[in-house]
Short mmCIF file of C-alpha atoms in Angstrom, two decimals:
data_model
loop_
_atom_site.label_atom_id
_atom_site.label_comp_id
_atom_site.label_asym_id
_atom_site.label_seq_id
_atom_site.Cartn_x
_atom_site.Cartn_y
_atom_site.Cartn_z
CA MET A 432 -38.60 35.35 164.79
CA GLU A 433 -38.43 33.29 161.61
CA LEU A 434 -41.34 35.31 160.17
CA THR A 435 -39.56 38.62 160.78
CA ILE A 436 -36.37 37.39 159.15
CA SER A 437 -38.35 35.95 156.24
CA ILE A 438 -40.02 39.32 155.63
CA VAL A 439 -36.65 41.11 155.64
CA ILE A 440 -35.17 38.52 153.25
CA GLY A 441 -38.24 38.95 151.03
CA PHE A 442 -37.51 42.68 150.78
CA MET A 443 -33.91 41.86 149.99
CA ILE A 444 -35.02 39.57 147.16
CA LEU A 445 -37.26 42.31 145.74
CA GLY A 446 -34.39 44.80 145.95
CA ALA A 447 -32.03 42.38 144.21
CA ILE A 448 -34.51 41.72 141.40
CA TYR A 449 -35.11 45.44 140.86
CA SER A 450 -31.39 46.11 141.00
CA ILE A 451 -30.71 43.58 138.26
CA HIS A 452 -33.43 44.91 135.97
CA ALA A 453 -33.07 48.67 136.60
CA LYS A 454 -32.55 50.85 133.52
CA ASP A 455 -30.36 53.37 135.32
CA LEU A 456 -27.06 52.11 136.68
CA LEU A 457 -27.05 54.57 139.59
CA SER A 458 -30.43 53.34 140.80
CA ALA A 459 -29.24 49.77 140.34
CA VAL A 460 -26.23 50.42 142.57
CA ILE A 461 -28.28 52.17 145.23
CA THR A 462 -30.92 49.44 145.21
CA CYS A 463 -28.10 46.96 145.77
CA GLY A 464 -27.76 48.74 149.11
CA ILE A 465 -31.14 47.29 150.13
CA VAL A 466 -29.59 43.84 150.08
CA GLY A 467 -26.56 44.89 152.13
CA TYR A 468 -28.43 46.88 154.74
CA GLY A 469 -31.17 44.24 154.93
CA CYS A 470 -28.34 41.87 155.76
CA VAL A 471 -27.39 44.21 158.63
CA ILE A 472 -30.94 44.04 160.04
CA CYS A 473 -30.94 40.25 159.79
CA PHE A 474 -27.59 40.03 161.60
CA LEU A 475 -28.97 42.19 164.40
CA LEU A 476 -32.06 39.97 164.66
CA LEU A 477 -29.85 36.87 164.67
CA LYS A 478 -27.86 38.18 167.68
CA ALA A 479 -24.67 38.86 165.75
CA PRO A 480 -23.72 42.44 166.63
CA ASP A 481 -20.11 42.10 165.46
CA LEU A 482 -21.27 41.05 162.01
CA ALA A 483 -23.76 43.92 161.89
CA ILE A 484 -21.08 46.50 162.72
CA VAL A 485 -18.65 45.14 160.15
CA GLN A 486 -21.34 44.72 157.51
CA ILE A 487 -22.66 48.27 157.84
CA VAL A 488 -19.15 49.72 157.38
CA VAL A 489 -18.30 47.37 154.52
CA GLU A 490 -21.60 47.97 152.73
CA THR A 491 -21.15 51.74 152.94
CA ILE A 492 -17.63 51.54 151.47
CA ASN A 493 -18.93 49.11 148.84
CA LEU A 494 -21.67 51.56 147.80
CA ILE A 495 -19.22 54.47 147.73
CA ILE A 496 -16.88 52.54 145.41
CA MET A 497 -19.72 51.50 143.10
CA VAL A 498 -21.29 54.98 142.98
CA ALA A 499 -17.87 56.49 142.26
CA VAL A 500 -17.37 54.08 139.36
CA VAL A 501 -20.85 54.75 137.94
CA LEU A 502 -20.57 58.54 138.26
CA ASP A 503 -17.17 58.43 136.60
CA SER A 504 -18.57 56.64 133.56
CA SER A 505 -21.91 56.26 131.84
CA ARG A 506 -25.14 55.84 133.77
CA GLU A 507 -27.44 54.53 131.11
CA GLU A 508 -27.55 50.93 130.27
CA SER A 509 -27.78 50.11 126.59
CA TYR A 510 -30.54 47.64 127.24
CA SER A 511 -31.55 45.57 124.27
CA LYS A 512 -33.87 42.66 123.70
CA LEU A 513 -32.80 39.10 124.29
CA ASP A 514 -31.00 37.71 121.28
CA SER A 515 -30.00 34.11 120.63
CA GLN A 516 -27.03 34.29 122.97
CA GLY A 517 -29.26 35.76 125.68
CA TYR A 518 -31.65 32.84 125.32
CA ILE A 519 -28.75 30.41 125.60
CA SER A 520 -27.66 32.14 128.84
CA ALA A 521 -31.22 32.04 130.21
CA ILE A 522 -31.57 28.32 129.47
CA THR A 523 -28.14 27.63 131.00
CA VAL A 524 -28.96 29.51 134.19
CA PHE A 525 -32.29 27.66 134.42
CA ILE A 526 -30.54 24.29 134.20
CA ILE A 527 -27.98 25.38 136.82
CA MET A 528 -30.84 26.52 139.09
CA VAL A 529 -32.58 23.13 138.84
CA VAL A 530 -29.35 21.29 139.65
CA LEU A 531 -28.61 23.62 142.58
CA LEU A 532 -32.17 23.22 143.87
CA TYR A 533 -31.74 19.44 143.89
CA PHE A 534 -28.50 19.65 145.85
CA PHE A 535 -30.02 22.24 148.20
CA THR A 536 -32.89 19.91 149.10
CA VAL A 537 -30.49 17.00 149.57
CA SER A 538 -28.05 18.92 151.74
CA THR A 539 -30.56 20.79 153.91
CA ARG A 540 -32.13 17.52 155.05
CA SER A 541 -29.33 17.08 157.58
CA LEU A 542 -29.58 20.66 158.85
CA ASP A 543 -31.28 21.60 162.09
CA VAL A 544 -34.46 23.64 162.09
CA LEU A 545 -33.83 27.37 162.42
CA GLY A 546 -33.36 28.23 166.08
CA LYS A 547 -32.70 24.64 167.21
CA SER A 548 -29.06 24.58 166.24
CA THR A 549 -26.86 22.23 168.22
CA LEU A 550 -23.34 23.33 169.05
CA ARG A 551 -21.39 20.53 167.37
CA MET A 552 -18.19 22.40 166.68
CA ALA A 553 -18.33 25.38 168.99
CA GLY A 554 -18.62 23.55 172.31
CA PRO A 555 -14.87 23.45 173.04
CA TYR A 556 -14.55 27.01 171.79
CA ILE A 557 -17.20 28.30 174.18
CA GLU A 558 -16.22 26.38 177.32
CA GLY A 559 -13.86 28.55 179.27
CA ALA A 560 -13.05 30.65 176.22
CA ALA A 561 -13.25 33.85 178.21
CA ALA A 562 -10.69 32.54 180.67
CA LYS A 563 -8.46 31.03 177.95
CA THR A 564 -8.35 33.99 175.61
CA GLY A 565 -9.03 36.82 178.01
CA SER A 566 -11.66 38.21 175.68
CA ALA A 567 -15.25 38.62 176.85
CA ASN A 568 -16.43 38.56 173.25
CA LEU A 569 -16.35 34.95 172.05
CA VAL A 570 -16.29 35.94 168.38
CA THR A 571 -13.17 38.01 168.93
CA GLY A 572 -11.69 35.11 170.87
CA VAL A 573 -12.28 32.75 167.94
CA VAL A 574 -11.06 35.20 165.28
CA PHE A 575 -7.91 36.41 166.99
CA ASP A 576 -6.94 33.46 169.18
CA PHE A 577 -8.22 30.05 168.10
CA ARG A 578 -8.19 30.92 164.41
CA GLY A 579 -5.42 33.49 164.42
CA TYR A 580 -3.73 32.06 161.34
CA ASP A 581 -6.96 32.50 159.36
CA THR A 582 -6.98 36.15 160.34
CA MET A 583 -3.37 36.51 159.25
CA GLY A 584 -4.29 34.98 155.89
CA GLU A 585 -7.17 37.42 155.63
CA ALA A 586 -4.79 40.31 156.22
CA VAL A 587 -2.54 38.96 153.46
CA VAL A 588 -5.52 38.78 151.10
CA LEU A 589 -6.47 42.37 151.95
CA VAL A 590 -2.94 43.65 151.29
CA THR A 591 -2.85 41.73 148.00
CA ALA A 592 -6.17 43.24 146.94
CA VAL A 593 -5.00 46.75 147.77
CA LEU A 594 -1.78 46.17 145.80
CA GLY A 595 -3.88 44.87 142.91
CA VAL A 596 -6.14 47.94 142.92
CA LEU A 597 -3.12 50.26 143.02
CA THR A 598 -1.48 48.36 140.17
CA ILE A 599 -4.59 48.38 138.00
CA LEU A 600 -5.42 52.03 138.58
CA ARG A 601 -1.86 53.26 138.11
CA LEU A 602 -2.07 55.91 135.45
CA LYS A 603 1.37 55.62 133.86
CA GLY A 604 3.07 52.33 133.18
CA LYS A 605 6.81 51.83 133.39
CA LYS A 606 8.49 52.56 130.12
CA MET B 210 -36.90 26.30 157.08
CA ILE B 211 -38.61 29.06 155.07
CA ALA B 212 -35.75 31.42 155.88
CA TYR B 213 -33.23 28.95 154.43
CA ILE B 214 -35.31 28.66 151.26
CA LEU B 215 -35.63 32.45 150.89
CA CYS B 216 -31.88 32.75 151.37
CA PHE B 217 -31.38 30.21 148.60
CA ILE B 218 -33.77 32.16 146.34
CA LEU B 219 -31.68 35.30 146.96
CA PHE B 220 -28.61 33.32 145.88
CA LEU B 221 -30.42 32.18 142.73
CA VAL B 222 -31.41 35.77 141.90
CA GLY B 223 -27.75 36.77 142.11
CA LEU B 224 -26.75 33.80 139.96
CA TYR B 225 -29.37 34.71 137.35
CA GLY B 226 -28.05 38.27 137.21
CA ALA B 227 -24.43 37.19 136.97
CA VAL B 228 -25.09 34.83 134.06
CA THR B 229 -27.67 36.73 131.99
CA GLN B 230 -26.72 40.39 132.42
CA ARG B 231 -24.35 42.00 129.91
CA ASN B 232 -23.46 45.09 131.94
CA LEU B 233 -20.28 44.74 133.98
CA VAL B 234 -21.56 46.83 136.90
CA LYS B 235 -24.66 44.67 137.13
CA ILE B 236 -22.52 41.53 137.13
CA ALA B 237 -20.56 43.00 140.07
CA ILE B 238 -23.84 43.77 141.86
CA SER B 239 -25.06 40.22 141.29
CA LEU B 240 -21.85 38.81 142.73
CA SER B 241 -22.34 40.95 145.85
CA VAL B 242 -25.90 39.67 146.17
CA MET B 243 -24.64 36.07 146.04
CA GLU B 244 -22.04 36.91 148.68
CA PHE B 245 -24.60 38.46 151.03
CA SER B 246 -26.96 35.51 150.71
CA THR B 247 -24.13 33.17 151.71
CA PHE B 248 -23.26 35.32 154.75
CA LEU B 249 -26.88 35.37 155.79
CA PHE B 250 -27.14 31.59 155.45
CA PHE B 251 -24.15 31.11 157.75
CA ALA B 252 -25.61 33.50 160.31
CA LEU B 253 -28.93 31.64 160.16
CA LEU B 254 -27.16 28.33 160.79
CA GLY B 255 -25.72 29.52 164.09
CA TYR B 256 -28.89 30.99 165.53
CA ILE B 257 -30.39 29.45 168.67
CA ASP B 258 -33.82 30.39 169.99
CA GLY B 259 -33.54 32.41 173.19
CA GLY B 260 -29.79 32.71 172.84
CA VAL B 261 -27.92 35.91 173.51
CA ALA B 262 -25.07 37.45 171.55
CA PRO B 263 -21.81 35.58 172.33
CA ILE B 264 -20.42 38.09 174.78
CA VAL B 265 -19.63 36.73 178.23
CA ASN B 266 -21.06 38.65 181.12
CA PRO B 267 -19.39 37.49 184.37
CA ALA B 268 -22.40 38.63 186.40
CA GLU B 269 -24.75 36.03 184.84
CA PRO B 270 -22.69 33.30 183.11
CA ALA B 271 -25.26 30.52 182.72
CA ARG B 272 -27.05 31.83 179.61
CA ILE B 273 -27.36 30.23 176.19
CA TYR B 274 -25.11 31.82 173.58
CA VAL B 275 -25.66 31.65 169.85
CA ASP B 276 -22.96 29.77 167.94
CA PRO B 277 -19.88 32.05 167.65
CA LEU B 278 -18.09 29.92 165.06
CA PRO B 279 -20.17 30.81 161.93
CA GLN B 280 -20.05 34.44 163.01
CA ALA B 281 -16.25 34.36 163.17
CA LEU B 282 -16.07 32.74 159.72
CA VAL B 283 -18.47 35.28 158.20
CA LEU B 284 -16.56 38.15 159.80
CA THR B 285 -13.50 37.10 157.81
CA ALA B 286 -15.50 36.56 154.64
CA ILE B 287 -17.21 39.98 154.73
CA VAL B 288 -13.91 41.85 154.73
CA ILE B 289 -12.49 39.67 151.95
CA GLY B 290 -15.72 40.31 150.01
CA LEU B 291 -15.04 44.04 150.21
CA ALA B 292 -11.50 43.49 148.92
CA THR B 293 -12.68 41.43 145.95
CA THR B 294 -15.40 43.95 145.11
CA ALA B 295 -12.86 46.80 145.16
CA LEU B 296 -10.54 44.85 142.86
CA LEU B 297 -13.47 44.01 140.56
CA MET B 298 -14.56 47.64 140.32
CA ALA B 299 -10.97 48.70 139.57
CA VAL B 300 -10.85 46.24 136.66
CA ILE B 301 -14.27 47.44 135.48
CA ILE B 302 -13.33 51.13 135.45
CA ARG B 303 -10.12 50.25 133.62
CA LEU B 304 -12.09 48.33 130.97
CA TYR B 305 -14.50 51.26 130.62
CA ARG B 306 -11.64 53.68 130.00
CA LYS B 307 -10.27 51.37 127.31
CA TYR B 308 -13.46 50.44 125.46
CA GLY B 309 -15.91 53.21 126.38
CA THR B 310 -18.69 50.78 127.28
CA PHE B 311 -19.80 48.46 130.06
CA ASP B 312 -21.31 45.93 127.67
CA ILE B 313 -19.30 42.70 127.62
CA ARG B 314 -20.77 41.75 124.22
CA GLU B 315 -19.49 44.94 122.60
CA MET B 316 -16.08 44.50 124.22
CA LYS B 317 -15.89 41.12 122.59
CA ASN B 318 -16.81 42.63 119.22
CA LEU B 319 -14.24 45.40 119.60
CA ARG B 320 -11.41 42.98 120.25
CA GLY B 321 -8.48 42.85 117.85
#
């Protein structure tokens, strides 16, 4: 199980690296799809069908938006060699990586091994959730019943984002 | 454990792209990669060996379910990720129409 997921994540890493270094923006965007759809496969393997359904829809819309933007503008990337500022960025990102690696090793010490997760938080959510919420799907029960206010906040964020997109893309401003 | 580490490497790849790349579309792609690695990490945290998807079947109730809580959190985060990406791409296409380039360095030089 862990081996399968590791192989899929390995492909996702390769896709991400190619996507970042691709010369053509269209191929970069499409290679970014490897990461998203690899995520879908991992969700299916991890027994999360709700996430897989949502992710496959979201990733498709994501790709459509990105491809539309790239086709509406230039495809080539004016790739140039690293200059002094590029070296400064590379050194900065290396330092950030080392710091993050340290904190990752510190914080993953307290984690369970993959597949041996203990239900610390979700116990009360699972016990009798189907009877309490009336929903056979526990994820739906958590999203729409126990954490309903979170979902309302999410809807507010979505509406705000749509308003933002409409405002930014409005062709004529008010005179 | 190796899956956690690979997930972290995916995050680092996205971080590298977001900091070092000069093309706005590639920065947006890198941010999506970081997002996806975080979602995957959450889904990995909730996995239990031999567990089934958290859907109650009244016929056989005594099964082990995987943790539904990280899945619910990620479900919210995925949709918000789409909203932020759409907003980001709207800003990017607007900047392209104004400056005629995706390169953030040239935009800085064109300022004023």
